């Protein structure tokens, strides 16, 4: 089943799951795709189409059962368990990632950190101690790390990715501004604020474009 | 013209421009959509279609003139000028954003920073001094800030966005895990690593899905 689902759909599901959790907190038990769409700022048609990949949810005119749909989406996404993270690079960015309070409540635990700089190795950052990057591959295997996070400069990123993959990691979140080459079966996501800013200056340059297009695609999430 | 261009296309252009810059540095003068596609890990057809929104580039079988196309894309995206940024929230994340070395070379200058915490106001962070958030709207107007960056907790993000917009900002990059409501004509992009991680656990949970889909959409950039 999973292989037939467009990746862009998979990328939207986490936001659906989170938004349903917010509605649950607010005591909402049933919700229409219209109401969900307003909160998510996407069209109800897109929500219905995205969900249709995973089965039939809700009845025409009755809306979705919030708790049920949220549970199903969490199951589909594998959010019922904890995932371990290793951060490579503990400069400003790596430290901010390790200190970020948003991971743990969602089941993502930073369990190891690495750097090549001897001045940083041994440093306590949150609940981890920075280890030498030469130990990366071995530690990843021993601790069965699920996801690698790259917070090193662009020039070092590909080598770190290669070592992560050699260490058995199948998912990488990279903050380095470079397109990584990875073998089949390994997932990479890149968070690159410069590219994000550059996709907004297009609209700042010609404000009428922003005004005309904003009704269609406001508040896109990356 | 700009209003007819899908936002997803605009979001890909910065990566095209950057990749062309790398080819220029490598001394490549002409490039085919196939070669560009290999580097970008997207299909040549998508590149050709995306570029077709902006006119005719390259001749069938001849490829693109790298310098020309890069210049045109930079012009389209408004990258020939400098854009000013204000960062609100100077905790770990805000400090990492201000310290990030990738903005300035691309023409993005952090010129102001704000926080509500009296202990942080007055603190020097890189080349800026944190100001009290109560001054945000006024400073944004006086300094004609182009883009606001939100690095505060989710619970405070909407209020900061509202104040930014009141201060004349038309583009916001938010690191807060919440969907912001903004008026027409204001662009918002959200960088949310939890959602990104959650879109990968889907594939970790069922590795065969990653293997089967990775040929289509490897190394997606967010």
GROMACS .gro file of C-alpha atoms in nm:
model
  444
    1UNK     CA    1   0.000   0.000   0.000
    2UNK     CA    2   0.257   0.252   0.120
    3UNK     CA    3   0.448   0.258  -0.204
    4UNK     CA    4   0.148   0.388  -0.394
    5UNK     CA    5   0.104   0.694  -0.176
    6UNK     CA    6   0.255   1.015  -0.315
    7UNK     CA    7   0.526   1.149  -0.090
    8UNK     CA    8   0.360   1.490  -0.086
    9UNK     CA    9   0.057   1.327   0.079
   10UNK     CA   10   0.274   1.159   0.342
   11UNK     CA   11   0.430   1.499   0.412
   12UNK     CA   12   0.090   1.651   0.486
   13UNK     CA   13  -0.031   1.377   0.722
   14UNK     CA   14   0.171   1.489   1.027
   15UNK     CA   15   0.004   1.829   1.016
   16UNK     CA   16  -0.337   1.665   0.989
   17UNK     CA   17  -0.256   1.447   1.291
   18UNK     CA   18  -0.135   1.744   1.493
   19UNK     CA   19  -0.437   1.957   1.405
   20UNK     CA   20  -0.672   1.675   1.503
   21UNK     CA   21  -0.490   1.652   1.837
   22UNK     CA   22  -0.557   2.025   1.892
   23UNK     CA   23  -0.927   1.975   1.817
   24UNK     CA   24  -0.936   1.684   2.062
   25UNK     CA   25  -0.783   1.908   2.329
   26UNK     CA   26  -1.056   2.161   2.255
   27UNK     CA   27  -1.318   1.892   2.311
   28UNK     CA   28  -1.423   1.863   1.947
   29UNK     CA   29  -1.546   1.508   1.875
   30UNK     CA   30  -1.657   1.529   1.514
   31UNK     CA   31  -1.520   1.758   1.245
   32UNK     CA   32  -1.598   1.822   0.880
   33UNK     CA   33  -1.331   1.843   0.612
   34UNK     CA   34  -1.442   2.207   0.574
   35UNK     CA   35  -1.363   2.290   0.937
   36UNK     CA   36  -1.037   2.097   0.919
   37UNK     CA   37  -0.951   2.281   0.598
   38UNK     CA   38  -1.009   2.622   0.756
   39UNK     CA   39  -0.772   2.540   1.041
   40UNK     CA   40  -0.512   2.391   0.808
   41UNK     CA   41  -0.561   2.649   0.536
   42UNK     CA   42  -0.595   2.382   0.269
   43UNK     CA   43  -0.902   2.287   0.066
   44UNK     CA   44  -1.151   2.029   0.201
   45UNK     CA   45  -1.115   1.843  -0.130
   46UNK     CA   46  -0.745   1.797  -0.074
   47UNK     CA   47  -0.802   1.662   0.276
   48UNK     CA   48  -1.062   1.414   0.153
   49UNK     CA   49  -0.838   1.303  -0.133
   50UNK     CA   50  -0.530   1.266   0.090
   51UNK     CA   51  -0.719   1.058   0.346
   52UNK     CA   52  -0.877   0.840   0.077
   53UNK     CA   53  -0.537   0.674   0.022
   54UNK     CA   54  -0.571   0.512   0.364
   55UNK     CA   55  -0.931   0.394   0.361
   56UNK     CA   56  -1.275   0.537   0.420
   57UNK     CA   57  -1.310   0.785   0.706
   58UNK     CA   58  -1.628   0.968   0.800
   59UNK     CA   59  -1.960   0.962   0.621
   60UNK     CA   60  -2.083   1.213   0.365
   61UNK     CA   61  -2.229   1.507   0.559
   62UNK     CA   62  -2.136   1.356   0.897
   63UNK     CA   63  -1.772   1.455   0.929
   64UNK     CA   64  -1.482   1.269   1.081
   65UNK     CA   65  -1.458   1.122   1.430
   66UNK     CA   66  -1.162   1.324   1.556
   67UNK     CA   67  -1.022   1.070   1.803
   68UNK     CA   68  -1.051   0.780   1.560
   69UNK     CA   69  -0.896   0.963   1.266
   70UNK     CA   70  -0.615   1.099   1.479
   71UNK     CA   71  -0.537   0.751   1.610
   72UNK     CA   72  -0.535   0.603   1.262
   73UNK     CA   73  -0.304   0.874   1.130
   74UNK     CA   74  -0.066   0.833   1.423
   75UNK     CA   75  -0.057   0.461   1.352
   76UNK     CA   76   0.006   0.515   0.981
   77UNK     CA   77   0.290   0.757   1.057
   78UNK     CA   78   0.446   0.537   1.324
   79UNK     CA   79   0.402   0.798   1.597
   80UNK     CA   80   0.299   0.552   1.869
   81UNK     CA   81   0.658   0.468   1.949
   82UNK     CA   82   0.976   0.657   2.037
   83UNK     CA   83   1.240   0.729   1.774
   84UNK     CA   84   1.603   0.792   1.858
   85UNK     CA   85   1.802   1.075   1.704
   86UNK     CA   86   2.174   1.144   1.673
   87UNK     CA   87   2.288   1.500   1.602
   88UNK     CA   88   2.616   1.553   1.419
   89UNK     CA   89   2.762   1.901   1.465
   90UNK     CA   90   2.718   2.076   1.799
   91UNK     CA   91   2.785   2.436   1.704
   92UNK     CA   92   2.511   2.698   1.755
   93UNK     CA   93   2.269   2.507   1.533
   94UNK     CA   94   2.335   2.161   1.678
   95UNK     CA   95   2.302   2.298   2.029
   96UNK     CA   96   1.970   2.463   1.945
   97UNK     CA   97   1.846   2.134   1.797
   98UNK     CA   98   1.946   1.938   2.105
   99UNK     CA   99   1.793   2.200   2.335
  100UNK     CA  100   1.470   2.219   2.133
  101UNK     CA  101   1.180   2.131   2.359
  102UNK     CA  102   0.951   2.021   2.079
  103UNK     CA  103   1.105   1.682   2.003
  104UNK     CA  104   1.064   1.482   2.324
  105UNK     CA  105   0.686   1.534   2.369
  106UNK     CA  106   0.642   1.397   2.016
  107UNK     CA  107   0.851   1.087   2.081
  108UNK     CA  108   1.180   1.201   1.928
  109UNK     CA  109   1.473   1.158   2.166
  110UNK     CA  110   1.818   1.296   2.098
  111UNK     CA  111   2.037   1.017   2.240
  112UNK     CA  112   2.377   1.102   2.095
  113UNK     CA  113   2.572   1.398   1.960
  114UNK     CA  114   2.897   1.421   1.767
  115UNK     CA  115   3.152   1.677   1.656
  116UNK     CA  116   3.499   1.675   1.500
  117UNK     CA  117   3.619   1.972   1.706
  118UNK     CA  118   3.823   1.846   2.008
  119UNK     CA  119   3.711   2.156   2.200
  120UNK     CA  120   3.350   2.041   2.170
  121UNK     CA  121   3.399   1.668   2.229
  122UNK     CA  122   3.310   1.587   2.590
  123UNK     CA  123   3.088   1.893   2.622
  124UNK     CA  124   2.751   1.837   2.794
  125UNK     CA  125   2.460   1.961   2.584
  126UNK     CA  126   2.122   1.900   2.739
  127UNK     CA  127   2.115   1.533   2.833
  128UNK     CA  128   2.390   1.418   2.596
  129UNK     CA  129   2.767   1.445   2.581
  130UNK     CA  130   2.930   1.528   2.248
  131UNK     CA  131   3.136   1.236   2.118
  132UNK     CA  132   3.411   1.236   1.859
  133UNK     CA  133   3.274   1.199   1.506
  134UNK     CA  134   3.516   0.915   1.441
  135UNK     CA  135   3.292   0.702   1.663
  136UNK     CA  136   2.976   0.795   1.473
  137UNK     CA  137   2.924   0.484   1.262
  138UNK     CA  138   2.992   0.244   1.550
  139UNK     CA  139   2.767   0.427   1.799
  140UNK     CA  140   2.484   0.450   1.546
  141UNK     CA  141   2.494   0.072   1.505
  142UNK     CA  142   2.535  -0.008   1.873
  143UNK     CA  143   2.256   0.222   1.984
  144UNK     CA  144   2.036   0.141   1.682
  145UNK     CA  145   1.981   0.511   1.607
  146UNK     CA  146   1.674   0.563   1.389
  147UNK     CA  147   1.734   0.909   1.246
  148UNK     CA  148   2.047   1.115   1.189
  149UNK     CA  149   2.043   1.493   1.205
  150UNK     CA  150   2.312   1.681   1.014
  151UNK     CA  151   2.409   2.018   1.161
  152UNK     CA  152   2.753   2.059   1.005
  153UNK     CA  153   2.865   2.300   0.730
  154UNK     CA  154   2.771   2.217   0.371
  155UNK     CA  155   3.123   2.104   0.284
  156UNK     CA  156   3.113   1.828   0.546
  157UNK     CA  157   2.753   1.716   0.505
  158UNK     CA  158   2.791   1.448   0.237
  159UNK     CA  159   3.066   1.269   0.431
  160UNK     CA  160   2.851   1.274   0.745
  161UNK     CA  161   2.555   1.137   0.550
  162UNK     CA  162   2.771   0.858   0.406
  163UNK     CA  163   2.891   0.763   0.756
  164UNK     CA  164   2.536   0.771   0.892
  165UNK     CA  165   2.422   0.537   0.618
  166UNK     CA  166   2.720   0.310   0.681
  167UNK     CA  167   2.602   0.307   1.043
  168UNK     CA  168   2.264   0.172   0.942
  169UNK     CA  169   2.059   0.494   0.946
  170UNK     CA  170   1.772   0.503   0.695
  171UNK     CA  171   1.643   0.855   0.758
  172UNK     CA  172   1.838   1.180   0.765
  173UNK     CA  173   1.725   1.532   0.848
  174UNK     CA  174   1.985   1.772   0.714
  175UNK     CA  175   2.025   2.140   0.795
  176UNK     CA  176   2.316   2.176   0.550
  177UNK     CA  177   2.247   2.378   0.234
  178UNK     CA  178   2.344   2.106  -0.012
  179UNK     CA  179   2.165   1.829  -0.200
  180UNK     CA  180   2.279   1.499  -0.050
  181UNK     CA  181   2.326   1.186  -0.259
  182UNK     CA  182   2.190   0.879  -0.085
  183UNK     CA  183   2.121   0.520  -0.194
  184UNK     CA  184   1.773   0.382  -0.257
  185UNK     CA  185   1.581   0.315   0.060
  186UNK     CA  186   1.729   0.606   0.254
  187UNK     CA  187   1.506   0.910   0.315
  188UNK     CA  188   1.651   1.258   0.333
  189UNK     CA  189   1.476   1.582   0.426
  190UNK     CA  190   1.655   1.914   0.413
  191UNK     CA  191   1.565   2.219   0.620
  192UNK     CA  192   1.718   2.516   0.450
  193UNK     CA  193   1.600   2.859   0.567
  194UNK     CA  194   1.778   3.046   0.288
  195UNK     CA  195   1.578   2.862   0.021
  196UNK     CA  196   1.263   2.931   0.219
  197UNK     CA  197   1.340   3.303   0.242
  198UNK     CA  198   1.424   3.312  -0.129
  199UNK     CA  199   1.084   3.168  -0.213
  200UNK     CA  200   0.922   3.462  -0.033
  201UNK     CA  201   1.128   3.742  -0.184
  202UNK     CA  202   0.962   3.658  -0.516
  203UNK     CA  203   0.638   3.789  -0.366
  204UNK     CA  204   0.796   4.082  -0.181
  205UNK     CA  205   0.949   4.194  -0.509
  206UNK     CA  206   0.605   4.197  -0.673
  207UNK     CA  207   0.351   4.247  -0.394
  208UNK     CA  208   0.055   4.215  -0.629
  209UNK     CA  209   0.158   3.852  -0.686
  210UNK     CA  210   0.139   3.779  -0.315
  211UNK     CA  211  -0.201   3.938  -0.293
  212UNK     CA  212  -0.338   3.750  -0.589
  213UNK     CA  213  -0.197   3.413  -0.497
  214UNK     CA  214  -0.240   3.423  -0.122
  215UNK     CA  215  -0.598   3.306  -0.131
  216UNK     CA  216  -0.490   2.982  -0.287
  217UNK     CA  217  -0.190   2.886  -0.083
  218UNK     CA  218  -0.167   3.084   0.234
  219UNK     CA  219   0.062   2.980   0.515
  220UNK     CA  220   0.221   2.690   0.336
  221UNK     CA  221   0.407   2.460   0.566
  222UNK     CA  222   0.742   2.327   0.462
  223UNK     CA  223   0.237   3.714  -1.472
  224UNK     CA  224   0.345   3.625  -1.119
  225UNK     CA  225  -0.003   3.547  -0.999
  226UNK     CA  226  -0.040   3.263  -1.249
  227UNK     CA  227   0.266   3.077  -1.125
  228UNK     CA  228   0.194   2.792  -0.884
  229UNK     CA  229   0.352   2.852  -0.547
  230UNK     CA  230   0.515   2.509  -0.557
  231UNK     CA  231   0.707   2.622  -0.867
  232UNK     CA  232   0.823   2.941  -0.696
  233UNK     CA  233   0.942   2.727  -0.407
  234UNK     CA  234   1.163   2.521  -0.636
  235UNK     CA  235   1.327   2.815  -0.813
  236UNK     CA  236   1.572   2.906  -0.534
  237UNK     CA  237   1.720   2.557  -0.549
  238UNK     CA  238   1.753   2.583  -0.927
  239UNK     CA  239   1.930   2.918  -0.889
  240UNK     CA  240   2.167   2.781  -0.625
  241UNK     CA  241   2.247   2.469  -0.825
  242UNK     CA  242   2.322   2.678  -1.134
  243UNK     CA  243   2.557   2.891  -0.921
  244UNK     CA  244   2.745   2.574  -0.820
  245UNK     CA  245   2.776   2.469  -1.185
  246UNK     CA  246   2.909   2.818  -1.270
  247UNK     CA  247   3.171   2.783  -0.996
  248UNK     CA  248   3.268   2.450  -1.151
  249UNK     CA  249   3.316   2.623  -1.486
  250UNK     CA  250   3.014   2.467  -1.654
  251UNK     CA  251   2.877   2.704  -1.921
  252UNK     CA  252   2.595   2.502  -2.074
  253UNK     CA  253   2.381   2.240  -1.906
  254UNK     CA  254   2.098   2.011  -2.013
  255UNK     CA  255   1.781   1.966  -1.811
  256UNK     CA  256   1.895   1.603  -1.769
  257UNK     CA  257   2.222   1.705  -1.602
  258UNK     CA  258   2.044   1.965  -1.391
  259UNK     CA  259   1.787   1.703  -1.294
  260UNK     CA  260   2.051   1.454  -1.180
  261UNK     CA  261   2.207   1.714  -0.952
  262UNK     CA  262   1.870   1.831  -0.818
  263UNK     CA  263   1.723   1.481  -0.805
  264UNK     CA  264   1.410   1.591  -0.991
  265UNK     CA  265   1.295   1.495  -1.341
  266UNK     CA  266   1.414   1.695  -1.645
  267UNK     CA  267   1.048   1.730  -1.746
  268UNK     CA  268   0.968   1.909  -1.422
  269UNK     CA  269   1.259   2.149  -1.467
  270UNK     CA  270   1.152   2.231  -1.822
  271UNK     CA  271   0.791   2.282  -1.717
  272UNK     CA  272   0.882   2.497  -1.417
  273UNK     CA  273   1.105   2.722  -1.627
  274UNK     CA  274   0.846   2.751  -1.903
  275UNK     CA  275   0.639   2.976  -1.675
  276UNK     CA  276   0.906   3.243  -1.711
  277UNK     CA  277   0.977   3.231  -2.083
  278UNK     CA  278   1.186   3.029  -2.324
  279UNK     CA  279   1.530   2.920  -2.203
  280UNK     CA  280   1.770   2.705  -2.399
  281UNK     CA  281   1.711   2.534  -2.730
  282UNK     CA  282   1.599   2.176  -2.786
  283UNK     CA  283   1.907   1.959  -2.762
  284UNK     CA  284   2.135   2.251  -2.682
  285UNK     CA  285   2.081   2.291  -2.309
  286UNK     CA  286   2.070   2.604  -2.096
  287UNK     CA  287   2.329   2.880  -2.075
  288UNK     CA  288   2.413   2.848  -1.705
  289UNK     CA  289   2.511   3.212  -1.640
  290UNK     CA  290   2.212   3.353  -1.827
  291UNK     CA  291   1.957   3.124  -1.665
  292UNK     CA  292   2.102   3.181  -1.320
  293UNK     CA  293   2.087   3.559  -1.369
  294UNK     CA  294   1.728   3.543  -1.489
  295UNK     CA  295   1.621   3.327  -1.193
  296UNK     CA  296   1.797   3.556  -0.946
  297UNK     CA  297   1.613   3.850  -1.100
  298UNK     CA  298   1.279   3.672  -1.087
  299UNK     CA  299   1.332   3.583  -0.720
  300UNK     CA  300   1.454   3.928  -0.623
  301UNK     CA  301   1.793   3.803  -0.510
  302UNK     CA  302   1.994   4.092  -0.654
  303UNK     CA  303   1.924   4.309  -0.352
  304UNK     CA  304   1.964   4.281   0.024
  305UNK     CA  305   1.668   4.194   0.245
  306UNK     CA  306   1.648   4.286   0.612
  307UNK     CA  307   1.536   4.040   0.879
  308UNK     CA  308   1.413   4.086   1.235
  309UNK     CA  309   1.426   3.787   1.469
  310UNK     CA  310   1.174   3.769   1.753
  311UNK     CA  311   1.279   3.534   2.031
  312UNK     CA  312   1.647   3.507   2.122
  313UNK     CA  313   1.652   3.178   2.312
  314UNK     CA  314   1.866   2.891   2.180
  315UNK     CA  315   1.683   2.889   1.848
  316UNK     CA  316   1.684   3.265   1.792
  317UNK     CA  317   2.053   3.280   1.878
  318UNK     CA  318   2.132   3.000   1.634
  319UNK     CA  319   1.937   3.184   1.363
  320UNK     CA  320   2.121   3.510   1.427
  321UNK     CA  321   2.456   3.330   1.436
  322UNK     CA  322   2.384   3.131   1.119
  323UNK     CA  323   2.650   3.209   0.862
  324UNK     CA  324   2.437   3.119   0.563
  325UNK     CA  325   2.213   3.426   0.549
  326UNK     CA  326   2.452   3.717   0.488
  327UNK     CA  327   2.626   3.574   0.179
  328UNK     CA  328   2.283   3.533   0.022
  329UNK     CA  329   2.178   3.891   0.094
  330UNK     CA  330   1.972   3.832   0.408
  331UNK     CA  331   2.080   4.058   0.697
  332UNK     CA  332   1.953   4.018   1.050
  333UNK     CA  333   1.926   4.383   1.158
  334UNK     CA  334   1.714   4.357   1.472
  335UNK     CA  335   1.625   4.106   1.745
  336UNK     CA  336   1.357   4.111   2.011
  337UNK     CA  337   1.256   3.925   2.325
  338UNK     CA  338   1.008   3.974   2.608
  339UNK     CA  339   1.248   3.839   2.873
  340UNK     CA  340   1.413   4.131   3.058
  341UNK     CA  341   1.716   3.909   3.116
  342UNK     CA  342   1.770   3.884   2.742
  343UNK     CA  343   1.690   4.243   2.643
  344UNK     CA  344   2.015   4.432   2.594
  345UNK     CA  345   2.210   4.114   2.524
  346UNK     CA  346   2.453   4.127   2.230
  347UNK     CA  347   2.394   3.843   1.981
  348UNK     CA  348   2.620   3.854   1.680
  349UNK     CA  349   2.594   4.207   1.542
  350UNK     CA  350   2.259   4.294   1.699
  351UNK     CA  351   2.136   4.381   2.047
  352UNK     CA  352   1.812   4.225   2.168
  353UNK     CA  353   1.539   4.487   2.213
  354UNK     CA  354   1.219   4.467   2.414
  355UNK     CA  355   0.935   4.312   2.214
  356UNK     CA  356   0.712   4.605   2.306
  357UNK     CA  357   0.916   4.808   2.055
  358UNK     CA  358   0.874   4.552   1.777
  359UNK     CA  359   0.604   4.719   1.568
  360UNK     CA  360   0.767   5.061   1.582
  361UNK     CA  361   1.117   4.936   1.496
  362UNK     CA  362   0.985   4.726   1.208
  363UNK     CA  363   0.829   5.037   1.058
  364UNK     CA  364   1.122   5.269   1.125
  365UNK     CA  365   1.380   5.029   0.987
  366UNK     CA  366   1.153   4.908   0.706
  367UNK     CA  367   1.218   4.543   0.792
  368UNK     CA  368   1.135   4.314   0.500
  369UNK     CA  369   1.095   3.976   0.670
  370UNK     CA  370   1.010   3.874   1.025
  371UNK     CA  371   1.144   3.555   1.177
  372UNK     CA  372   0.946   3.400   1.461
  373UNK     CA  373   1.154   3.200   1.711
  374UNK     CA  374   0.918   3.207   2.010
  375UNK     CA  375   0.711   2.922   2.159
  376UNK     CA  376   0.393   2.820   1.979
  377UNK     CA  377   0.169   2.991   2.234
  378UNK     CA  378   0.323   3.332   2.158
  379UNK     CA  379   0.363   3.298   1.782
  380UNK     CA  380   0.028   3.431   1.662
  381UNK     CA  381   0.060   3.750   1.869
  382UNK     CA  382   0.410   3.807   1.732
  383UNK     CA  383   0.285   3.753   1.377
  384UNK     CA  384   0.002   4.001   1.433
  385UNK     CA  385   0.247   4.261   1.562
  386UNK     CA  386   0.484   4.201   1.271
  387UNK     CA  387   0.201   4.253   1.026
  388UNK     CA  388   0.093   4.567   1.212
  389UNK     CA  389   0.454   4.681   1.169
  390UNK     CA  390   0.427   4.650   0.792
  391UNK     CA  391   0.595   4.313   0.740
  392UNK     CA  392   0.463   4.112   0.444
  393UNK     CA  393   0.671   3.796   0.482
  394UNK     CA  394   0.717   3.580   0.789
  395UNK     CA  395   0.936   3.278   0.845
  396UNK     CA  396   0.810   3.096   1.152
  397UNK     CA  397   0.985   2.826   1.353
  398UNK     CA  398   0.686   2.787   1.585
  399UNK     CA  399   0.486   2.463   1.549
  400UNK     CA  400   0.151   2.628   1.484
  401UNK     CA  401  -0.049   2.732   1.177
  402UNK     CA  402  -0.053   3.113   1.173
  403UNK     CA  403  -0.353   3.311   1.053
  404UNK     CA  404  -0.249   3.603   0.836
  405UNK     CA  405  -0.437   3.844   0.609
  406UNK     CA  406  -0.428   3.827   0.231
  407UNK     CA  407  -0.106   3.956   0.085
  408UNK     CA  408   0.113   3.830   0.369
  409UNK     CA  409   0.332   3.526   0.304
  410UNK     CA  410   0.412   3.278   0.578
  411UNK     CA  411   0.652   2.985   0.569
  412UNK     CA  412   0.689   2.749   0.863
  413UNK     CA  413   0.997   2.545   0.942
  414UNK     CA  414   0.889   2.266   1.170
  415UNK     CA  415   1.138   1.984   1.223
  416UNK     CA  416   0.888   1.765   1.411
  417UNK     CA  417   0.656   1.753   1.111
  418UNK     CA  418   0.953   1.675   0.890
  419UNK     CA  419   1.065   1.390   1.117
  420UNK     CA  420   0.709   1.258   1.130
  421UNK     CA  421   0.695   1.241   0.752
  422UNK     CA  422   0.999   1.011   0.758
  423UNK     CA  423   0.885   0.773   1.032
  424UNK     CA  424   0.613   0.660   0.791
  425UNK     CA  425   0.891   0.506   0.579
  426UNK     CA  426   1.097   0.378   0.873
  427UNK     CA  427   0.791   0.197   0.998
  428UNK     CA  428   0.751   0.020   0.664
  429UNK     CA  429   1.097   0.010   0.503
  430UNK     CA  430   0.969  -0.146   0.185
  431UNK     CA  431   0.774   0.173   0.121
  432UNK     CA  432   1.090   0.379   0.139
  433UNK     CA  433   1.264   0.146  -0.100
  434UNK     CA  434   0.983   0.146  -0.350
  435UNK     CA  435   0.919   0.518  -0.342
  436UNK     CA  436   1.273   0.644  -0.313
  437UNK     CA  437   1.342   0.624  -0.683
  438UNK     CA  438   1.066   0.872  -0.750
  439UNK     CA  439   1.130   1.133  -0.485
  440UNK     CA  440   1.466   1.099  -0.330
  441UNK     CA  441   1.619   1.378  -0.127
  442UNK     CA  442   1.316   1.601  -0.126
  443UNK     CA  443   1.391   1.948  -0.011
  444UNK     CA  444   1.148   2.122   0.218
   0.00000   0.00000   0.00000
